[in-house]
């Protein structure tokens, strides 16, 4: 079945460490997105990519980095520069310039210990 | 610019009673509108979408929403709530021609009492 897979489901990070969250899709979607969700809040866009080897900053890109070397993969690195990284991270994908909405992964919960 | 406002951050209903989750949007162009549902520690699942066809849209699990251009609203309803409907619901707008970027509302947490 086609879908979008995020791993790991839970991730613990020590302060000062970089961590990378994985997002893989086999839907042949052109566009991919990373969102951050904090308790009781909506989704905030971190980064997005509409084609391979190209990505754009979203509303809260500081302290994060991404790459898009393959169409299927859009990993997110949470760097030590992100001062408050504890959150739920959601990856999504879509057919570019479509009105069909996004397909979401099941999320990664990152906790700083 | 486009935006979407969910008028209630929390809604509580009794099982078997109707559900109404309110959403208003602002957009200079004819938008596409969506409702997504999120259960705890899960991703978002598409409930239904409006893309300029019929103004009354039927979705999964008995939910439906009506697009009212004059009121710039896209409220989500269900005739009879079930315990499994307890979740977070997001109203979302997509501006055509803007590269399929979605704008999310702040979410409404639906609680269903037995």
mmCIF file of C-alpha atoms in Angstrom, chain B residues 7-61:
data_model
loop_
_atom_site.group_PDB
_atom_site.id
_atom_site.type_symbol
_atom_site.label_atom_id
_atom_site.label_comp_id
_atom_site.label_asym_id
_atom_site.label_seq_id
_atom_site.Cartn_x
_atom_site.Cartn_y
_atom_site.Cartn_z
ATOM 1 C CA UNK B 7 -14.212 29.483 16.421
ATOM 2 C CA UNK B 8 -14.097 26.972 19.292
ATOM 3 C CA UNK B 9 -10.944 25.485 20.746
ATOM 4 C CA UNK B 10 -12.974 22.863 22.678
ATOM 5 C CA UNK B 11 -16.401 21.368 22.049
ATOM 6 C CA UNK B 12 -18.079 18.874 24.360
ATOM 7 C CA UNK B 13 -21.125 16.812 23.366
ATOM 8 C CA UNK B 14 -22.930 13.776 24.694
ATOM 9 C CA UNK B 15 -22.849 10.542 22.764
ATOM 10 C CA UNK B 16 -25.736 10.386 20.312
ATOM 11 C CA UNK B 17 -26.181 14.169 20.053
ATOM 12 C CA UNK B 18 -25.270 16.340 17.045
ATOM 13 C CA UNK B 19 -21.793 17.717 16.481
ATOM 14 C CA UNK B 20 -21.047 21.194 15.103
ATOM 15 C CA UNK B 21 -17.469 22.398 14.644
ATOM 16 C CA UNK B 22 -17.265 25.901 13.254
ATOM 17 C CA UNK B 23 -14.790 27.225 10.706
ATOM 18 C CA UNK B 24 -14.532 30.571 8.940
ATOM 19 C CA UNK B 25 -12.014 31.420 6.271
ATOM 20 C CA UNK B 26 -10.769 34.477 4.471
ATOM 21 C CA UNK B 27 -9.459 34.265 0.949
ATOM 22 C CA UNK B 28 -9.388 36.575 -2.026
ATOM 23 C CA UNK B 29 -9.910 33.686 -4.380
ATOM 24 C CA UNK B 30 -12.116 30.635 -4.538
ATOM 25 C CA UNK B 31 -10.492 28.271 -2.061
ATOM 26 C CA UNK B 32 -10.309 24.555 -1.589
ATOM 27 C CA UNK B 33 -11.314 23.630 1.951
ATOM 28 C CA UNK B 34 -10.609 20.546 4.001
ATOM 29 C CA UNK B 35 -11.328 19.024 7.369
ATOM 30 C CA UNK B 36 -8.746 16.741 8.942
ATOM 31 C CA UNK B 37 -9.029 14.659 12.115
ATOM 32 C CA UNK B 38 -6.167 13.790 14.465
ATOM 33 C CA UNK B 39 -6.410 11.158 17.176
ATOM 34 C CA UNK B 40 -3.882 11.368 20.046
ATOM 35 C CA UNK B 41 -0.285 10.835 18.965
ATOM 36 C CA UNK B 42 -1.344 10.131 15.396
ATOM 37 C CA UNK B 43 -1.022 11.851 12.063
ATOM 38 C CA UNK B 44 -3.830 13.774 10.398
ATOM 39 C CA UNK B 45 -6.477 11.945 8.383
ATOM 40 C CA UNK B 46 -8.547 13.631 5.696
ATOM 41 C CA UNK B 47 -12.251 13.697 6.591
ATOM 42 C CA UNK B 48 -13.596 15.579 3.595
ATOM 43 C CA UNK B 49 -12.764 18.279 1.056
ATOM 44 C CA UNK B 50 -14.535 20.984 -0.931
ATOM 45 C CA UNK B 51 -13.136 21.865 -4.358
ATOM 46 C CA UNK B 52 -15.873 23.984 -6.025
ATOM 47 C CA UNK B 53 -18.257 21.173 -6.867
ATOM 48 C CA UNK B 54 -21.278 20.515 -4.627
ATOM 49 C CA UNK B 55 -21.449 22.877 -1.663
ATOM 50 C CA UNK B 56 -22.552 20.097 0.707
ATOM 51 C CA UNK B 57 -19.682 17.687 1.074
ATOM 52 C CA UNK B 58 -19.978 14.260 2.628
ATOM 53 C CA UNK B 59 -16.975 12.682 4.261
ATOM 54 C CA UNK B 60 -15.997 9.610 6.167
ATOM 55 C CA UNK B 61 -17.509 8.394 9.441
#
